[in-house]
Amino acid sequence: MIGIEVLRPLWLLLLPLAPLAYLAWRRWPPPLARGRGRLVLVSRILLMSLLVLALAGVRLTTHPTKRALVAVVDVSASVKSGSGLDSEAARVRAIQASKGPDDLFGVVTFGHDGAVELPLTQNPQFDTFQTQPDPSYTDVAGALRLAAGLIPDGYARQLVLISDGQENLGDAATAVSALRAEGVRVDVLPVGGAPSAEALVSAVEVASTLREGQVANVTVNLRSTGQAQGKLTLIVDGSELSTRDVTLPAGSSSQSFDVPGLAVGLHRIRAELTADPDTYPENNVGEAAVRVLGRPLVLVLEGKPGEGQNVESALEAAGMSVERKSAVGAPTDTATLGRYDSTVVVDAPADTFPQDAMAAIASSVHNLGKGLVTVGGPSSYGPGGWQGTPLEEASPVRMDIPNRKDKPKVAVVLVMETMEDPQADQVVLGAAESVIDQLSPNDEVAVTDGRSGFLINMTQVKNKGAIDKQLESATLGDPPSYMPFLQMANDALLKTDATLKHIVILGDGDATEQNTQPVQTLLQGAEAKGVTTSAIAVDVHGNPQWMSYMQDLARWGGGRFYESNNPSQVPQLFLKESVTSLRPWFEQTPFFPKIAAGGDLLRGVPTDAFPQLGGYVVTTPKPTAEQYLISTKQDPVLAAWSFGLGRSVAWTSDSTGLWTSGFLQSPISGVLLARMVAWTLPGEGNNVQIQAKPSGDGLDVTVTGPATSGAAVSVGVVRPDLQSSSQSLVAAAPGRWQGQITGTTVGIYLLHAAVTKNGQVVGQADAAISVPYSPEYLQLGRDDALLRLVARNGAGVALQKAQQAWSLPPLPVPVSTDIFWFLILLCVLVWPIDVAARRITLRPRQLLANIAEYAREQRMTNLEVAAPAELTRLRERVEGMRHRSREGPASPARSPSSEAPAAEPARSRPKPAPRGSEPQPSPPTAEEAALSARLLEARRKKRGQGS
């Protein structure tokens, strides 16, 4: 049966124009014959109707006679256990075996996402499942939509859902209702069932926030399908706290624990259950997190032992708890850094931090709202290699040197030895040239040769060409000891007036001293006088002990250590060292800092008598940073800014007395150091609360706080894999914001919510949410209620046998065919008829006569028609008269009798050549000649009178 449907019915409102056209034709008929006028009217109305139907999207509908069926198979964790997959595969094979020859069959598997196991085909060859969707979640709705999208037009559409109905993503019932409206029938084939014996930890409950000294009351909620015996273990921060025997009754039960003496910070509490009988071990764990508040806990990371002592003392005097450790042992994960309210980095070079440590520090500030304070020194900021690191990203200053004329003077000595390969020696000498190229003409340089002493004495770099020429012709020696050359370099540097004095020793480490104490004393004493030493070691001998000695030289000299096993890498190492150590990073002229801003960072600091500072590390402030103290050269000394959800402060002078001896003796130092850290601490007592709970594969987050007009809320999250992100929440009511964090996996999630207004943080809150295991192991058994609802909404049934699927009638939904271009073609054919009826006025009888005449003429095109004889003779006579008139004047008029002879010449003239097959004309008679003569004479007289 063929039907009609309209896609754009509003266009049909133009159809009443057809009767209006008829009425207009009756009222003002066209000046055409009656029959012709009717033809024009009919063609106009037909053209108008066809165009309206085409624009309205009229389609023809038919009912398909073939069927396409897709088996949608649940392979999530709740079904996969035991022989679940084998049972599902057998059902799929049974459906496949009972299909018709012209029908299509396909298979879609799903868990968290759907996957096409078998595309629709008339010849399916399914045996076992090959696709492996993520089994941690069940999204029935998404899989059904995927399967329905595979079915082509022209087929009756049917889906068979093979599942236990335990969905935890999406809304299958709603999705099936939408599919039914599209003509898709959905039947269900239930699988799975409740496990015979199952015990699990359903939740671990504890207060999210406690104060120092409070006892944490932990409740572990348990559930069991029947009575079971087991052990329950409580673990706090990875250490077993308590283990007890438990008897689980059928249904729900709980066990309580008291956890006293939790220190300030974030603590992870984990419950583990072992029970018998049991089926799934994956759900025998539960986790929670509790944050213990108290005195602010600050982590101080120092580059060298003791460098953070003054900072620690100032913070403890201000009532803060401090943990001081070397930067070498800095935490590498944000979860550990979440224990601390702020982190202070004191003069620590970038290469001392473990991998990912600086990224974790920056992430804790940006996404968790923690604080960061960086304190300067010779090994911090630019000279510490912070450029391009996450530490620079989080800092309010950049590791760039401003361009200015009064550049500090640099003096450097390159202590070199042979690589025991002439070609390699040329490479390292070329690397020395590249270092010298980085120096300005006022800087000074010297080079030792490892043989007799200085290859190039200490000289200003004014003639780089001459220095390069000396290096090109040089030969390097292999000294038995580095001590004489280091002593020569130190003595030469102490005689210069350069602000920056540096030694770079390049060697293979074979000049090892029997007694290293003199070398250590020399380098440490040189550092105390402002001469630093870096070492570049090339392991050409493959001796780790010699490389360790070279590293000691750099450590004693307060510089950096570089190691390579290939001399070709020396130029890159030299360039890196020149950028880090030979640039004028330091201003060491005493000055009194100037106050550039009076914000809350300096609240309580007596700035009216700020002591003198001896120097600082040169940096450049970032555009959005606030400079509170600046030098006389407008460089930042104390700068701060907001970084993500947290705050960061940069103090470019030191805290060990190198440039701050007078400052540390002043009471201002302790107040300022404590205030810098306090300014970065996350706010407390601001009535902001954050709540979150697992929902599907995400976390539903709700933040409540003061109903501040114009406030916005952003939430930073650190995931178990240490990936961090942030997102904004939507206001659901005054003082209430909601949102969802998607893509969760098993683990602890750290959340930090910040309420901001006009760019200022007005409230903050922290929370830790645990996802102990996939929700597939929480809701067990088969959800028959959902399966029945899916079948009802999808106009299907719950199948008892898989083979029944093909015998069920599909939904009577027709298949529509587009006829737009067909209607346009009809318009093209009708339009010439309308034009012909109005423009061509021949009657039918005339038209037939014209057609017949045209045909007759076409048949006569090859016939030749002879001219009449009279016409031919007249032409000849005229031509003869014209010929005589060209020969001379005409003779006087003669009598008719005398004119007859005159006609003889005309007859005696040569005749023109015959044309074609025309017959030759007969010669004119005497009467005809006389007549022609009289006519010509009369014409001449008439011409004479006219003149």
Tab-separated table of C-alpha atoms in Angstrom, residues 204-375:
chain	number	residue	atom	x	y	z
A	204	VAL	CA	32.900	3.698	54.402
A	205	GLU	CA	31.514	6.660	56.312
A	206	VAL	CA	33.574	9.229	58.217
A	207	ALA	CA	33.368	12.968	58.779
A	208	SER	CA	35.007	14.758	55.863
A	209	THR	CA	36.619	17.368	58.147
A	210	LEU	CA	37.962	17.077	61.694
A	211	ARG	CA	39.961	19.274	63.986
A	212	GLU	CA	43.294	18.265	65.381
A	213	GLY	CA	42.767	16.060	68.463
A	214	GLN	CA	39.297	14.797	67.517
A	215	VAL	CA	38.613	11.076	67.213
A	216	ALA	CA	37.503	9.907	63.779
A	217	ASN	CA	34.458	7.629	64.003
A	218	VAL	CA	34.562	5.289	61.004
A	219	THR	CA	31.538	3.194	60.013
A	220	VAL	CA	31.944	0.398	57.497
A	221	ASN	CA	28.676	-0.649	55.844
A	222	LEU	CA	28.522	-4.263	54.737
A	223	ARG	CA	26.060	-6.321	52.718
A	224	SER	CA	25.680	-10.045	52.161
A	225	THR	CA	23.275	-12.322	50.323
A	226	GLY	CA	23.423	-14.805	53.187
A	227	GLN	CA	25.259	-15.474	56.407
A	228	ALA	CA	29.029	-15.376	55.971
A	229	GLN	CA	32.169	-15.390	58.091
A	230	GLY	CA	35.149	-13.192	57.474
A	231	LYS	CA	37.729	-10.640	58.586
A	232	LEU	CA	37.480	-6.857	58.322
A	233	THR	CA	40.682	-4.789	58.260
A	234	LEU	CA	40.902	-1.015	58.667
A	235	ILE	CA	43.906	0.677	57.033
A	236	VAL	CA	44.828	4.343	57.636
A	237	ASP	CA	47.326	6.012	55.303
A	238	GLY	CA	48.612	2.638	54.139
A	239	SER	CA	49.186	1.250	57.664
A	240	GLU	CA	46.975	-1.449	59.150
A	241	LEU	CA	45.167	-0.067	62.195
A	242	SER	CA	42.787	-2.840	63.223
A	243	THR	CA	41.592	-6.286	62.123
A	244	ARG	CA	38.564	-8.077	63.527
A	245	ASP	CA	36.556	-11.219	62.847
A	246	VAL	CA	33.041	-10.507	61.617
A	247	THR	CA	29.896	-12.509	61.051
A	248	LEU	CA	27.756	-11.096	58.273
A	249	PRO	CA	24.016	-11.727	58.414
A	250	ALA	CA	21.884	-11.831	55.309
A	251	GLY	CA	21.189	-8.239	54.245
A	252	SER	CA	22.930	-5.113	55.505
A	253	SER	CA	25.139	-4.658	58.578
A	254	SER	CA	27.857	-2.290	59.785
A	255	GLN	CA	31.044	-2.206	61.821
A	256	SER	CA	32.400	0.850	63.696
A	257	PHE	CA	35.976	1.879	64.418
A	258	ASP	CA	37.502	4.770	66.375
A	259	VAL	CA	40.635	6.336	64.906
A	260	PRO	CA	42.319	8.731	67.371
A	261	GLY	CA	45.365	10.929	66.955
A	262	LEU	CA	45.151	11.819	63.298
A	263	ALA	CA	47.651	14.497	62.439
A	264	VAL	CA	46.810	17.621	60.541
A	265	GLY	CA	46.327	16.956	56.847
A	266	LEU	CA	44.488	14.638	54.503
A	267	HIS	CA	44.147	10.990	55.510
A	268	ARG	CA	43.002	7.988	53.499
A	269	ILE	CA	40.941	5.365	55.301
A	270	ARG	CA	40.424	1.969	53.648
A	271	ALA	CA	38.386	-1.056	54.733
A	272	GLU	CA	39.125	-4.513	53.342
A	273	LEU	CA	36.830	-7.527	53.754
A	274	THR	CA	37.597	-11.194	53.279
A	275	ALA	CA	34.505	-13.393	53.537
A	276	ASP	CA	33.379	-16.931	52.799
A	277	PRO	CA	31.297	-17.692	50.787
A	278	ASP	CA	31.811	-14.875	48.281
A	279	THR	CA	31.739	-14.414	44.500
A	280	TYR	CA	33.255	-11.058	43.555
A	281	PRO	CA	36.449	-9.963	45.365
A	282	GLU	CA	36.416	-6.608	43.517
A	283	ASN	CA	33.729	-5.160	45.824
A	284	ASN	CA	35.353	-6.169	49.090
A	285	VAL	CA	37.008	-2.786	49.624
A	286	GLY	CA	35.765	0.632	50.619
A	287	GLU	CA	37.541	3.966	50.999
A	288	ALA	CA	37.001	7.391	52.468
A	289	ALA	CA	39.108	10.462	53.124
A	290	VAL	CA	39.152	12.808	56.090
A	291	ARG	CA	40.849	16.181	56.322
A	292	VAL	CA	42.143	17.163	59.763
A	293	LEU	CA	42.433	20.906	60.205
A	294	GLY	CA	44.605	22.597	62.728
A	295	ARG	CA	47.621	24.809	62.548
A	296	PRO	CA	48.595	25.490	58.918
A	297	LEU	CA	50.956	22.837	57.646
A	298	VAL	CA	53.721	24.200	55.418
A	299	LEU	CA	56.269	22.234	53.411
A	300	VAL	CA	59.700	23.903	53.107
A	301	LEU	CA	61.908	22.526	50.304
A	302	GLU	CA	65.546	23.648	50.489
A	303	GLY	CA	68.258	23.359	47.861
A	304	LYS	CA	71.063	22.734	50.366
A	305	PRO	CA	70.827	21.488	53.933
A	306	GLY	CA	70.055	24.313	56.355
A	307	GLU	CA	69.001	26.886	53.734
A	308	GLY	CA	65.376	26.667	54.880
A	309	GLN	CA	66.144	27.017	58.576
A	310	ASN	CA	65.415	30.755	58.811
A	311	VAL	CA	62.102	30.323	56.968
A	312	GLU	CA	61.121	27.417	59.221
A	313	SER	CA	61.874	29.412	62.370
A	314	ALA	CA	59.823	32.387	61.177
A	315	LEU	CA	56.822	30.194	60.324
A	316	GLU	CA	56.903	28.268	63.590
A	317	ALA	CA	57.090	31.517	65.500
A	318	ALA	CA	53.889	32.523	63.696
A	319	GLY	CA	52.099	29.351	64.859
A	320	MET	CA	52.467	27.251	61.743
A	321	SER	CA	53.506	23.629	61.539
A	322	VAL	CA	56.466	23.132	59.244
A	323	GLU	CA	58.020	20.143	57.540
A	324	ARG	CA	61.448	20.928	56.108
A	325	LYS	CA	63.140	18.608	53.665
A	326	SER	CA	65.562	18.689	50.775
A	327	ALA	CA	64.207	19.445	47.316
A	328	VAL	CA	65.666	16.104	46.273
A	329	GLY	CA	62.902	14.442	48.280
A	330	ALA	CA	60.062	16.690	47.114
A	331	PRO	CA	56.701	14.923	46.669
A	332	THR	CA	55.932	13.953	43.087
A	333	ASP	CA	52.161	13.600	43.372
A	334	THR	CA	49.451	16.115	44.112
A	335	ALA	CA	47.735	13.796	46.563
A	336	THR	CA	50.741	13.993	48.906
A	337	LEU	CA	51.030	17.739	48.429
A	338	GLY	CA	47.341	17.972	49.347
A	339	ARG	CA	48.410	17.467	52.961
A	340	TYR	CA	50.124	20.852	52.975
A	341	ASP	CA	48.473	24.238	52.917
A	342	SER	CA	51.451	25.888	51.273
A	343	THR	CA	54.878	25.002	49.865
A	344	VAL	CA	58.012	27.149	50.221
A	345	VAL	CA	60.929	26.580	47.817
A	346	VAL	CA	64.205	28.021	49.153
A	347	ASP	CA	67.063	28.469	46.653
A	348	ALA	CA	66.648	25.039	45.023
A	349	PRO	CA	67.872	24.504	41.441
A	350	ALA	CA	65.537	22.767	39.014
A	351	ASP	CA	67.793	19.753	38.500
A	352	THR	CA	67.579	18.787	42.170
A	353	PHE	CA	63.817	18.149	42.040
A	354	PRO	CA	62.615	14.640	41.234
A	355	GLN	CA	60.777	14.187	37.962
A	356	ASP	CA	57.178	15.481	38.113
A	357	ALA	CA	57.788	17.209	41.468
A	358	MET	CA	57.602	20.753	40.100
A	359	ALA	CA	54.516	19.837	38.032
A	360	ALA	CA	52.842	18.477	41.162
A	361	ILE	CA	53.638	21.692	43.066
A	362	ALA	CA	52.163	23.848	40.302
A	363	SER	CA	49.097	21.623	40.057
A	364	SER	CA	48.457	21.775	43.801
A	365	VAL	CA	48.363	25.575	43.542
A	366	HIS	CA	46.363	25.871	40.341
A	367	ASN	CA	43.779	23.131	40.900
A	368	LEU	CA	43.685	22.613	44.683
A	369	GLY	CA	44.051	26.223	45.785
A	370	LYS	CA	47.233	25.628	47.786
A	371	GLY	CA	49.924	28.246	48.298
A	372	LEU	CA	53.431	28.641	46.883
A	373	VAL	CA	56.292	30.869	48.033
A	374	THR	CA	59.636	30.932	46.192
A	375	VAL	CA	62.702	32.359	47.938
